[in-house]
XYZ file of N, CA and C in Angstrom:
825
model
N 174.262 161.211 33.934
C 172.798 160.164 33.687
C 172.027 160.457 32.674
N 172.406 158.976 31.824
C 171.840 158.982 30.550
C 170.240 159.702 29.899
N 170.738 160.398 29.373
C 168.907 161.115 28.705
C 168.215 159.993 28.007
N 168.480 159.058 27.833
C 167.718 157.806 27.247
C 166.780 157.528 28.158
N 165.540 157.638 27.846
C 163.920 157.236 28.763
C 163.795 155.138 28.543
N 164.192 155.328 29.777
C 164.000 153.718 29.924
C 162.165 153.188 29.643
N 162.327 152.364 29.111
C 160.811 151.497 28.942
C 160.716 150.456 30.208
N 159.282 150.687 29.629
C 158.510 149.819 31.229
C 157.376 149.003 29.990
N 156.826 147.870 30.941
C 155.964 146.836 30.698
C 154.714 147.484 31.016
N 154.075 147.958 31.730
C 153.101 148.035 32.660
C 152.646 149.698 32.340
N 153.843 150.297 31.967
C 153.860 152.268 32.179
C 154.752 152.918 31.737
N 154.044 154.172 30.961
C 155.185 154.628 29.900
C 155.733 155.852 30.425
N 156.443 156.384 29.668
C 157.364 157.278 30.586
C 158.029 158.079 29.198
N 157.343 159.412 29.570
C 157.912 161.081 28.526
C 158.197 161.774 29.183
N 158.662 162.833 28.708
C 159.771 163.544 29.275
C 159.828 165.068 28.019
N 159.106 165.922 28.552
C 158.760 167.227 27.732
C 158.798 168.339 28.057
N 159.585 169.470 27.817
C 159.801 170.766 28.889
C 160.157 170.593 30.319
N 160.995 169.903 31.095
C 161.372 169.284 32.134
C 160.439 168.755 32.860
N 159.345 168.270 31.792
C 157.938 167.477 32.722
C 157.986 166.157 32.245
N 158.224 165.480 33.632
C 158.621 163.971 32.577
C 156.682 163.522 33.032
N 156.299 162.716 32.415
C 154.798 161.818 32.781
C 154.657 160.988 32.634
N 154.484 159.940 34.194
C 154.347 158.421 33.755
C 152.941 157.894 33.922
N 152.393 157.215 33.151
C 151.061 157.168 33.089
C 151.110 155.209 33.063
N 150.253 154.675 34.036
C 149.840 153.185 34.301
C 149.477 153.284 32.970
N 149.578 152.485 32.821
C 149.163 151.355 31.049
C 148.970 150.030 31.094
N 148.060 150.042 31.687
C 147.390 148.430 31.793
C 145.653 148.600 31.485
N 145.201 149.523 30.385
C 143.785 149.908 30.267
C 142.618 148.971 30.255
N 143.857 147.631 29.412
C 142.511 146.298 29.616
C 142.107 145.768 31.025
N 142.839 146.140 32.064
C 142.957 145.517 33.115
C 142.569 146.667 34.003
N 142.099 147.681 33.754
C 141.944 149.241 34.562
C 143.032 149.276 35.611
N 143.707 149.384 34.857
C 145.423 149.440 35.677
C 145.222 149.002 36.968
N 145.504 147.828 36.642
C 145.580 147.179 37.994
C 146.955 146.802 38.143
N 147.738 146.891 39.340
C 149.100 147.495 39.778
C 149.428 145.911 40.163
N 149.928 145.065 39.159
C 150.167 143.695 39.399
C 151.649 143.946 39.644
N 152.627 142.999 40.061
C 153.702 142.958 40.517
C 154.716 143.572 39.460
N 154.546 143.570 37.679
C 155.282 144.634 37.541
C 155.606 145.539 37.351
N 154.112 146.499 37.583
C 153.961 147.566 37.708
C 154.213 148.281 39.120
N 153.968 147.518 40.255
C 154.607 148.072 41.286
C 156.629 147.858 41.356
N 156.943 146.971 40.179
C 158.490 147.503 40.157
C 158.540 148.584 39.228
N 158.138 148.577 37.954
C 158.009 149.720 37.094
C 158.103 151.043 37.745
N 156.931 151.201 38.712
C 157.026 152.533 39.408
C 157.841 152.921 39.990
N 158.818 152.122 40.588
C 159.583 152.524 41.771
C 160.822 153.068 40.686
N 160.905 152.226 39.763
C 161.923 152.774 38.775
C 161.863 153.514 38.257
N 160.790 153.990 37.650
C 160.619 154.814 37.328
C 161.102 156.291 37.893
N 160.349 156.355 39.047
C 160.698 157.655 39.641
C 161.682 157.365 40.133
N 162.988 155.946 39.769
C 164.238 156.469 40.824
C 164.724 156.868 39.711
N 164.365 156.955 38.407
C 164.709 157.431 37.083
C 164.606 159.112 37.077
N 163.221 159.465 37.507
C 163.122 161.058 37.594
C 163.665 161.337 38.460
N 163.823 161.275 39.516
C 164.853 161.587 40.565
C 166.243 161.851 40.095
N 167.219 161.130 39.363
C 168.609 161.472 39.166
C 168.272 162.047 37.768
N 167.064 161.888 37.008
C 167.599 162.445 35.610
C 167.436 163.854 35.963
N 168.596 164.792 35.928
C 168.499 166.261 35.818
C 167.536 167.476 34.936
N 167.547 166.698 34.046
C 166.610 167.355 32.919
C 165.079 167.067 33.394
N 164.528 166.684 34.290
C 162.999 166.616 34.784
C 162.902 167.384 36.263
N 162.013 168.624 36.009
C 161.949 168.950 37.639
C 160.476 168.916 38.094
N 159.979 168.367 37.060
C 158.645 168.057 38.496
C 158.317 166.757 37.023
N 157.176 166.156 38.162
C 156.491 164.422 37.144
C 155.042 164.372 37.726
N 154.762 164.118 36.543
C 153.120 163.833 36.447
C 152.695 162.363 36.099
N 151.938 162.020 37.378
C 151.230 160.551 37.239
C 149.461 160.718 37.221
N 149.699 160.026 36.234
C 148.145 159.491 35.292
C 147.724 157.861 35.376
N 146.950 157.438 34.898
C 146.619 156.767 34.532
C 145.844 156.675 32.515
N 146.238 155.277 31.859
C 145.819 155.241 30.791
C 143.953 154.714 30.627
N 143.346 155.200 29.758
C 142.543 154.318 29.330
C 141.011 154.975 30.608
N 140.163 153.895 30.743
C 138.687 154.241 31.665
C 139.288 155.010 33.256
N 140.185 154.792 33.669
C 140.203 154.969 35.173
C 142.158 154.917 35.352
N 141.609 155.847 36.238
C 143.481 155.573 36.942
C 143.750 154.192 37.478
N 143.334 153.964 38.294
C 143.669 152.172 38.578
C 142.452 151.546 39.757
N 142.139 150.360 39.195
C 141.342 149.810 40.298
C 142.328 149.159 41.532
N 143.544 149.232 41.590
C 144.133 149.102 42.641
C 144.862 147.844 42.395
N 145.105 146.753 43.300
C 146.028 146.266 43.275
C 145.773 144.891 42.892
N 146.511 144.489 41.640
C 145.723 143.108 41.045
C 145.565 141.633 41.767
N 143.729 141.224 41.754
C 143.533 140.521 43.136
C 144.893 138.672 42.025
N 144.705 138.897 40.926
C 145.592 138.171 40.252
C 147.154 137.923 41.380
N 147.555 138.602 41.498
C 148.968 138.979 41.972
C 148.736 138.526 43.907
N 147.400 139.138 44.278
C 146.917 138.680 45.994
C 146.694 137.174 45.452
N 146.443 136.280 44.642
C 146.083 135.115 44.527
C 147.286 134.521 44.933
N 148.484 134.712 43.864
C 149.838 134.499 43.781
C 150.805 134.269 45.028
N 150.421 135.015 46.027
C 151.318 135.295 46.857
C 151.406 133.892 47.361
N 150.452 133.368 47.977
C 150.824 132.121 48.786
C 152.203 131.047 48.007
N 152.480 131.406 47.006
C 153.402 130.503 46.746
C 154.833 131.032 46.377
N 154.486 132.545 46.432
C 155.577 133.132 46.456
C 156.757 133.139 47.869
N 155.659 132.925 48.810
C 156.446 132.737 50.509
C 156.498 131.936 50.948
N 155.661 130.743 50.575
C 155.567 129.290 51.085
C 157.064 128.779 51.533
N 157.163 128.470 52.970
C 158.003 127.798 53.157
C 157.770 126.497 54.416
N 158.329 125.424 54.540
C 157.918 124.661 55.287
C 157.817 124.661 56.433
N 158.880 125.952 57.132
C 158.643 126.690 58.937
C 157.587 127.935 58.410
N 156.960 128.139 58.996
C 155.290 128.642 59.509
C 156.091 130.469 59.463
N 157.041 129.902 60.682
C 157.619 131.082 60.846
C 158.403 131.787 59.544
N 159.534 131.455 58.717
C 159.944 131.644 57.382
C 158.897 132.341 56.557
N 157.558 131.658 56.430
C 156.578 131.625 55.350
C 156.088 133.195 55.982
N 155.823 133.362 57.128
C 155.575 134.863 57.372
C 156.485 136.246 57.321
N 157.699 135.790 57.413
C 158.792 136.111 57.606
C 159.001 137.458 56.061
N 158.571 136.127 55.000
C 158.663 136.175 53.712
C 157.763 137.008 53.861
N 156.691 137.201 53.858
C 155.273 137.643 53.670
C 155.584 139.398 54.138
N 156.254 139.444 55.424
C 156.721 140.702 55.606
C 157.542 141.590 55.181
N 158.591 140.829 54.581
C 159.303 141.111 53.463
C 158.869 141.556 52.487
N 157.861 141.029 51.627
C 157.144 141.614 50.610
C 155.924 142.584 50.334
N 155.343 142.599 52.165
C 154.835 144.218 51.838
C 155.561 145.269 52.461
N 157.146 145.229 53.210
C 157.585 145.739 53.430
C 158.608 146.637 51.990
N 158.179 145.302 51.170
C 158.688 146.016 49.127
C 158.026 146.795 49.177
N 156.882 146.473 49.155
C 155.685 147.043 48.198
C 155.184 148.434 48.910
N 155.739 148.482 50.328
C 155.800 149.925 50.906
C 156.623 151.088 50.383
N 158.042 150.187 50.303
C 159.257 150.702 49.677
C 158.954 151.474 47.835
N 158.200 150.521 47.585
C 157.988 150.736 46.271
C 157.339 152.274 45.731
N 156.362 152.306 47.090
C 155.481 153.825 46.913
C 156.112 155.182 47.428
N 156.792 154.388 48.500
C 157.481 155.470 49.111
C 158.961 156.227 47.830
N 158.539 155.541 46.800
C 159.604 156.215 46.145
C 159.054 157.565 45.703
N 157.763 157.799 45.649
C 157.334 158.727 45.074
C 157.877 159.996 46.093
N 157.714 160.348 47.146
C 158.657 160.648 48.202
C 159.121 160.963 48.335
N 160.723 159.963 48.229
C 162.223 160.093 48.365
C 162.226 160.369 46.740
N 161.468 161.001 45.762
C 161.838 161.812 44.420
C 162.099 162.986 44.907
N 163.200 163.673 44.684
C 163.503 164.896 45.119
C 162.745 166.293 44.083
N 162.003 165.632 42.856
C 160.701 166.116 42.194
C 159.175 166.015 42.591
N 158.842 167.294 42.581
C 157.462 167.013 43.141
C 156.705 166.168 42.193
N 155.894 165.905 42.666
C 155.186 164.431 42.028
C 153.438 164.921 41.712
N 152.777 165.345 40.511
C 151.476 165.949 40.729
C 150.891 164.486 40.294
N 149.821 163.798 41.127
C 148.778 162.830 40.731
C 147.630 163.500 40.002
N 147.178 163.199 38.596
C 146.291 163.135 37.949
C 144.931 161.943 37.655
N 144.139 162.354 38.716
C 143.524 161.282 38.829
C 141.732 160.824 37.683
N 141.459 160.001 36.927
C 139.877 160.164 36.774
C 139.682 158.777 36.581
N 138.721 158.604 36.822
C 137.668 157.425 37.086
C 137.978 156.671 38.237
N 138.229 155.402 38.247
C 138.415 154.554 39.317
C 139.749 155.159 40.321
N 139.674 155.629 41.484
C 140.673 155.311 42.230
C 140.678 154.352 43.633
N 141.309 153.211 43.360
C 140.720 152.349 44.079
C 142.108 151.766 45.059
N 141.619 150.952 46.345
C 142.390 150.042 46.989
C 143.994 151.117 46.741
N 144.631 149.999 46.408
C 146.243 150.266 46.051
C 146.428 151.795 45.553
N 145.097 152.446 45.308
C 145.343 153.515 43.827
C 145.514 154.773 45.127
N 144.903 154.729 46.065
C 144.889 155.235 47.239
C 146.292 155.500 47.976
N 146.864 154.294 48.212
C 148.065 154.219 48.955
C 148.735 155.124 47.705
N 148.679 154.793 46.269
C 149.816 155.304 46.004
C 149.619 157.131 46.184
N 148.211 157.501 45.609
C 148.530 158.849 45.056
C 148.300 159.683 46.185
N 148.620 159.108 47.748
C 148.420 159.598 49.319
C 150.012 160.098 49.163
N 150.874 159.513 48.355
C 152.498 159.870 47.797
C 153.132 160.904 47.437
N 152.033 161.378 46.506
C 152.441 162.249 45.997
C 152.352 163.619 46.563
N 153.281 164.555 45.673
C 153.122 165.804 46.259
C 151.656 166.430 46.587
N 150.716 166.883 45.180
C 149.429 166.780 45.559
C 148.636 166.217 44.648
N 147.330 166.593 44.634
C 146.356 165.214 44.129
C 145.362 166.110 43.141
N 145.018 165.877 42.287
C 143.836 166.682 41.482
C 143.177 165.327 40.626
N 141.956 165.418 40.238
C 140.871 164.921 39.904
C 140.465 165.777 38.685
N 139.596 164.299 38.004
C 137.927 165.007 36.729
C 137.061 164.725 37.751
N 136.369 165.246 37.106
C 135.033 165.303 37.908
C 133.995 163.746 37.926
N 134.277 162.698 36.689
C 133.921 161.566 36.859
C 135.032 160.524 37.953
N 135.912 161.336 38.646
C 136.455 160.445 39.662
C 136.285 159.947 40.746
N 136.212 158.654 41.190
C 135.559 158.518 42.427
C 137.118 157.276 43.186
N 136.238 157.367 45.066
C 137.419 157.071 45.034
C 137.168 155.767 45.990
N 137.735 154.776 46.841
C 137.579 154.208 47.724
C 138.684 152.960 48.500
N 139.066 153.391 49.603
C 139.297 152.525 50.537
C 138.917 151.130 50.570
N 139.535 149.854 49.215
C 139.043 149.056 49.191
C 139.139 147.808 50.251
N 140.444 147.910 50.725
C 140.814 146.765 51.670
C 139.773 146.322 52.321
N 138.742 146.904 53.143
C 137.933 146.379 53.982
C 136.916 145.125 53.701
N 136.543 145.438 52.438
C 135.534 144.682 51.625
C 136.387 143.229 51.422
N 138.094 143.425 51.288
C 138.136 141.565 50.970
C 138.802 141.267 52.548
N 138.593 142.185 53.391
C 138.730 141.363 54.624
C 140.140 141.561 54.972
N 141.007 142.147 54.643
C 142.435 143.077 54.941
C 142.537 144.114 55.425
N 143.330 144.775 55.884
C 144.222 145.769 56.593
C 144.832 146.217 55.363
N 144.413 147.592 55.300
C 145.250 148.293 53.369
C 146.593 148.877 54.434
N 148.060 147.783 54.052
C 148.704 148.088 54.490
C 150.080 148.687 53.541
N 150.197 149.315 52.558
C 150.910 150.106 52.006
C 150.985 151.332 51.867
N 150.142 152.198 52.919
C 150.514 153.590 52.832
C 149.189 154.430 53.288
N 147.776 154.035 53.021
C 146.860 154.837 53.121
C 146.844 155.339 54.887
N 146.842 154.141 55.206
C 146.574 154.482 56.876
C 146.954 155.575 57.756
N 148.796 155.415 57.096
C 149.700 156.108 57.632
C 149.882 157.553 57.276
N 149.063 157.545 55.695
C 149.347 159.177 55.342
C 148.117 160.067 55.096
N 147.074 159.070 54.748
C 146.092 160.144 54.449
C 145.463 160.502 55.892
N 145.435 160.863 57.277
C 144.589 160.691 57.933
C 145.809 162.478 58.140
N 146.855 162.358 57.559
C 147.209 163.546 57.683
C 146.696 164.877 56.772
N 146.369 164.073 55.780
C 145.837 164.859 54.024
C 144.214 165.142 54.545
N 143.212 164.313 55.325
C 142.219 164.633 55.368
C 141.023 164.623 56.518
N 142.492 164.718 58.076
C 142.168 164.675 59.091
C 141.998 162.681 59.671
N 141.610 162.755 61.120
C 141.794 161.400 61.366
C 140.064 160.636 61.187
N 139.146 161.518 61.556
C 137.799 160.847 61.621
C 137.570 160.267 60.203
N 137.864 161.564 59.066
C 137.115 161.070 58.247
C 138.212 159.789 56.955
N 139.620 159.448 57.957
C 140.052 158.498 57.208
C 139.770 157.428 57.759
N 139.437 157.859 59.198
C 139.019 156.193 59.959
C 137.384 155.993 59.485
N 136.627 157.280 58.948
C 135.183 156.694 57.895
C 135.553 155.730 57.180
N 136.437 156.445 56.154
C 136.350 155.717 54.696
C 137.116 154.879 54.530
N 137.977 154.227 55.815
C 138.661 153.184 55.837
C 137.832 151.618 56.488
N 136.963 152.423 56.962
C 136.215 151.340 58.202
C 134.792 150.864 57.212
N 134.804 151.653 56.335
C 133.204 151.360 55.440
C 133.839 151.031 53.664
N 134.335 151.841 53.082
C 135.038 151.481 51.797
C 134.165 151.946 50.769
N 133.415 153.064 51.520
C 132.308 153.938 50.715
C 133.219 154.610 49.501
N 132.502 155.056 48.817
C 132.931 155.577 47.319
C 132.992 157.394 47.744
N 133.703 157.806 47.489
C 134.077 159.229 47.770
C 133.905 159.875 46.462
N 133.040 160.959 45.680
C 133.410 161.347 44.430
C 134.054 162.823 44.207
N 134.603 163.376 42.981
C 135.413 164.546 43.272
C 135.121 165.474 43.945
N 134.195 165.426 44.212
C 133.446 166.897 44.454
C 134.248 167.110 46.081
N 133.158 165.483 46.857
C 133.935 165.409 48.070
C 135.273 165.232 48.225
N 135.717 164.523 47.506
C 137.732 164.625 47.786
C 137.943 166.198 47.299
N 137.350 167.024 46.629
C 137.807 168.003 46.486
C 137.466 168.986 48.299
N 136.608 168.840 49.018
C 135.582 168.884 50.175
C 136.447 168.986 50.846
N 137.074 167.797 51.012
C 137.411 166.614 52.523
C 138.797 167.357 52.097
N 139.789 167.661 51.334
C 140.760 167.762 51.300
C 141.755 166.787 50.739
N 141.344 165.884 49.998
C 142.028 164.880 49.402
C 142.511 164.966 47.857
N 141.913 165.968 47.132
C 142.563 166.922 46.162
C 143.030 167.963 46.233
N 143.392 168.772 45.422
C 143.150 170.193 45.356
C 142.383 170.624 44.334
N 142.113 170.477 43.394
C 141.346 171.415 41.975
C 140.409 169.442 41.522
N 139.302 170.382 40.987
C 138.629 169.024 40.554
C 138.573 169.657 38.742
N 138.240 169.021 37.783
C 138.570 169.760 36.513
C 137.280 168.842 36.081
N 136.695 169.443 35.072
C 135.541 168.893 34.758
C 136.108 167.879 33.513
N 136.527 167.834 33.001
C 136.920 166.167 31.873
C 138.464 165.778 32.349
N 138.522 164.297 31.952
C 139.657 164.031 31.785
C 140.710 165.075 31.229
N 140.054 165.601 30.151
C 141.237 166.324 28.903
C 141.582 167.449 29.609
N 140.604 167.889 30.491
C 140.658 169.327 31.204
C 141.572 168.872 32.689
N 141.344 168.044 33.027
C 142.259 167.293 33.851
C 143.903 167.695 33.577
N 144.389 166.898 32.562
C 145.328 166.700 31.994
C 145.946 167.864 31.737
N 145.383 168.891 31.120
C 145.615 170.310 30.589
C 146.021 170.936 31.657
N 145.003 170.856 32.616
C 145.055 171.636 34.062
C 146.201 171.531 34.632
N 146.552 170.236 34.880
C 148.014 169.777 35.816
C 149.297 169.844 35.299
N 148.863 170.054 33.622
C 150.610 170.101 32.764
C 150.814 171.728 33.197
N 149.742 172.762 33.280
C 150.019 173.516 33.785
C 150.496 174.497 34.856
N 150.111 173.407 35.859
C 150.825 173.333 37.284
C 152.030 173.178 37.657
N 151.955 171.903 36.403
C 153.169 171.363 36.670
C 154.922 172.233 35.466
N 153.915 173.102 34.824
C 154.882 173.588 33.741
C 155.449 175.051 34.824
N 154.413 175.660 35.678
C 154.661 176.579 36.621
C 155.720 175.973 37.739
N 155.336 175.499 37.954
C 156.716 174.537 39.058
C 157.916 174.385 38.005
N 157.971 174.090 36.872
C 159.564 173.450 36.302
C 160.181 174.862 36.109
N 159.573 176.180 35.985
C 160.122 177.299 35.667
C 160.735 177.736 36.720
N 160.240 177.305 38.192
C 161.471 178.115 39.062
C 162.781 177.381 39.242
N 163.156 177.799 40.248
C 164.821 177.324 40.477
C 164.513 175.978 41.173
N 165.330 175.118 40.016
C 165.090 173.455 40.442
C 165.628 173.034 41.853
N 167.127 174.015 42.109
C 167.524 173.799 43.600
C 166.225 174.492 44.676
N 166.060 175.346 44.249
C 164.737 175.398 45.122
C 163.639 174.599 45.112
N 163.015 174.084 44.109
C 162.203 173.351 44.260
C 162.620 172.018 45.473
N 163.265 171.409 44.863
C 164.248 170.446 45.288
C 163.890 170.666 47.043
N 164.599 171.761 47.601
C 165.104 171.939 49.030
C 163.344 172.039 49.419
N 162.005 172.248 49.067
C 161.012 173.097 49.454
C 160.403 171.118 49.686
N 160.928 170.599 48.959
C 160.368 168.916 49.140
C 160.478 168.762 50.391
N 161.987 169.089 50.530
C 162.723 167.885 50.985
C 162.279 169.151 52.405
N 162.201 169.920 53.046
C 161.507 170.857 54.271
C 160.592 170.565 54.414
N 159.425 170.485 53.273
C 158.309 169.819 53.947
C 157.735 168.494 54.050
N 158.725 166.785 53.285
C 158.694 165.922 53.849
C 158.972 165.739 55.520
N 160.380 166.491 55.762
C 161.260 166.309 56.804
C 160.077 167.118 57.675
N 159.374 168.157 57.573
C 158.857 168.823 58.853
C 157.309 167.797 58.704
N 156.934 167.205 58.223
C 155.612 166.690 58.380
C 156.294 165.443 59.429
N 156.788 165.207 59.575
C 157.256 163.957 60.512
C 158.297 164.087 61.622
N 158.603 165.545 62.048
C 159.220 165.746 63.010
C 158.846 167.505 63.742
N 159.538 167.802 64.328
C 158.347 168.535 65.419
C 159.052 170.009 64.547
N 158.485 171.450 64.930
C 158.561 172.183 64.372
C 159.894 173.154 64.551
N 160.550 172.956 66.032
C 161.773 173.238 66.446
C 162.693 172.177 65.090
N 162.479 171.068 65.413
C 163.592 169.851 64.319
C 163.588 170.338 63.102
N 162.146 170.941 62.493
C 162.297 171.234 61.450
C 162.939 172.772 61.039
N 162.383 173.720 62.218
C 163.550 175.063 61.744
C 164.903 174.355 61.576
N 165.162 174.178 62.503
C 167.057 173.701 62.825
C 167.477 173.158 61.406
N 166.581 172.146 60.504
C 167.182 171.557 59.540
C 166.708 172.096 58.814
N 165.776 173.117 58.349
C 165.621 174.377 57.220
C 167.218 175.083 57.522
N 167.072 175.765 58.581
C 168.477 176.896 58.838
C 169.714 175.752 57.989
N 169.700 174.882 58.746
C 171.426 173.892 58.068
C 171.232 173.774 56.609
N 169.985 173.310 55.790
C 170.037 173.691 54.546
C 170.189 174.547 53.278
N 169.291 176.020 54.220
C 170.160 177.193 53.813
C 171.698 177.489 53.520
N 172.150 177.301 54.672
C 173.414 177.367 55.187
C 174.469 176.379 54.045
N 173.354 175.851 53.544
C 174.527 174.763 52.311
C 174.279 174.847 51.217
N 172.608 175.472 50.688
C 172.299 176.130 49.090
C 171.847 177.560 48.997
N 171.696 178.231 50.228
C 171.045 179.677 49.928
C 171.771 180.149 48.714
N 173.169 180.199 48.808
C 173.954 181.310 48.369
C 174.340 180.304 46.547
N 173.382 180.210 45.870
C 173.365 179.003 44.443
C 173.311 180.486 43.286
N 174.091 179.634 42.220
C 173.821 180.405 40.925
C 172.132 180.935 40.710
N 171.439 180.152 41.203
C 169.903 180.019 41.244
C 169.259 181.460 41.952
N 170.302 181.583 43.301
C 169.446 183.149 43.455
C 170.076 184.026 42.751
N 170.734 184.118 42.273
C 171.381 184.935 41.613
C 170.836 185.330 40.497
N 170.431 184.135 39.538
C 169.662 184.360 38.428
C 168.518 184.863 38.703
N 167.275 184.536 39.800
C 166.244 184.898 40.337
C 166.143 186.519 40.523
N 166.933 186.994 41.243
C 167.559 187.999 41.300
C 167.510 189.267 40.548
N 168.465 188.371 39.491
C 168.623 189.754 38.624
C 167.327 189.338 37.105
N 167.036 188.365 37.414
C 166.309 188.228 36.099
C 164.374 189.234 36.778
N 164.002 188.944 37.711
C 163.272 189.959 38.693
C 163.359 191.488 38.394
N 164.552 191.881 38.326
C 165.221 193.418 38.289
C 164.883 194.031 36.815
N 165.129 192.797 36.044
C 165.353 192.660 34.444
C 163.982 192.705 34.064
N 162.995 191.831 35.206
C 161.629 192.461 34.453
C 161.508 190.817 32.830
N 162.161 189.966 33.452
C 162.324 189.178 32.412
C 162.653 187.378 33.005
N 161.809 186.360 32.206
C 162.006 185.267 32.807
C 163.334 184.561 33.074
N 162.731 184.102 34.448
C 164.262 183.573 35.009
C 164.925 182.380 34.079
N 166.591 181.919 33.947
C 166.558 180.313 33.365
C 167.189 180.115 34.756
N 167.120 179.217 34.446
C 167.897 178.173 35.094
C 168.602 177.188 34.876
N 169.681 176.679 35.813
C 170.836 175.292 35.507
C 169.876 174.246 35.494
N 169.802 172.897 35.540
C 168.625 171.985 35.698
C 169.364 171.109 36.627
């Protein structure tokens, strides 16, 4: 894997101390998610997944907001992209486009490294679809969240309705999806949408980086295994999850990481793991 960082038109990517920081970077548009950004997000997390030097990723936004959601100009231009003389083929093209956008956000879940979302300011519409794919979510006190799709006459279709109920419960997810009402940082913490609220955006970034650093200090092989097991358990029965867990550890448990962790613990020193 090349150590050269890829460059993107709509976001920035940096790596320091095994932590990758992905920052949405259209501040003049409130980080509205245009088609280029959707493609860049997937490419960035594919790179992070494959880069051995990266152990954890932080996702944040540049400027005054995390994201205002899907770019409305992109929405208005979709008709031209999918138009066909055959109505059936037009609708098939739209379905394929929606599936591709879904796949973009699922790249956060497919990424073997934990992804921590750090939200400040607005997180609207497609922004909710994005952050519910992260492993954990944190926000600053000025953050607010809204499932906005109902207000433009559409059904949210790239992950919120499938993932959010598992995070905050079915009833609350339905209330937010039906009403599009704003949820502030304090309520987001209360309902379990975020793990923690920080006073300011600056404190948010510092606090999330501290959490990311704690993860980066652990066995990378084990952290990747924990993410795999938790994702599998969410979508399968307990019995299936236990069986997969046993198979995973039968394959991965006897690692250099296990030996190093045990030796470091006995010597009362910090463990040093291979990427």
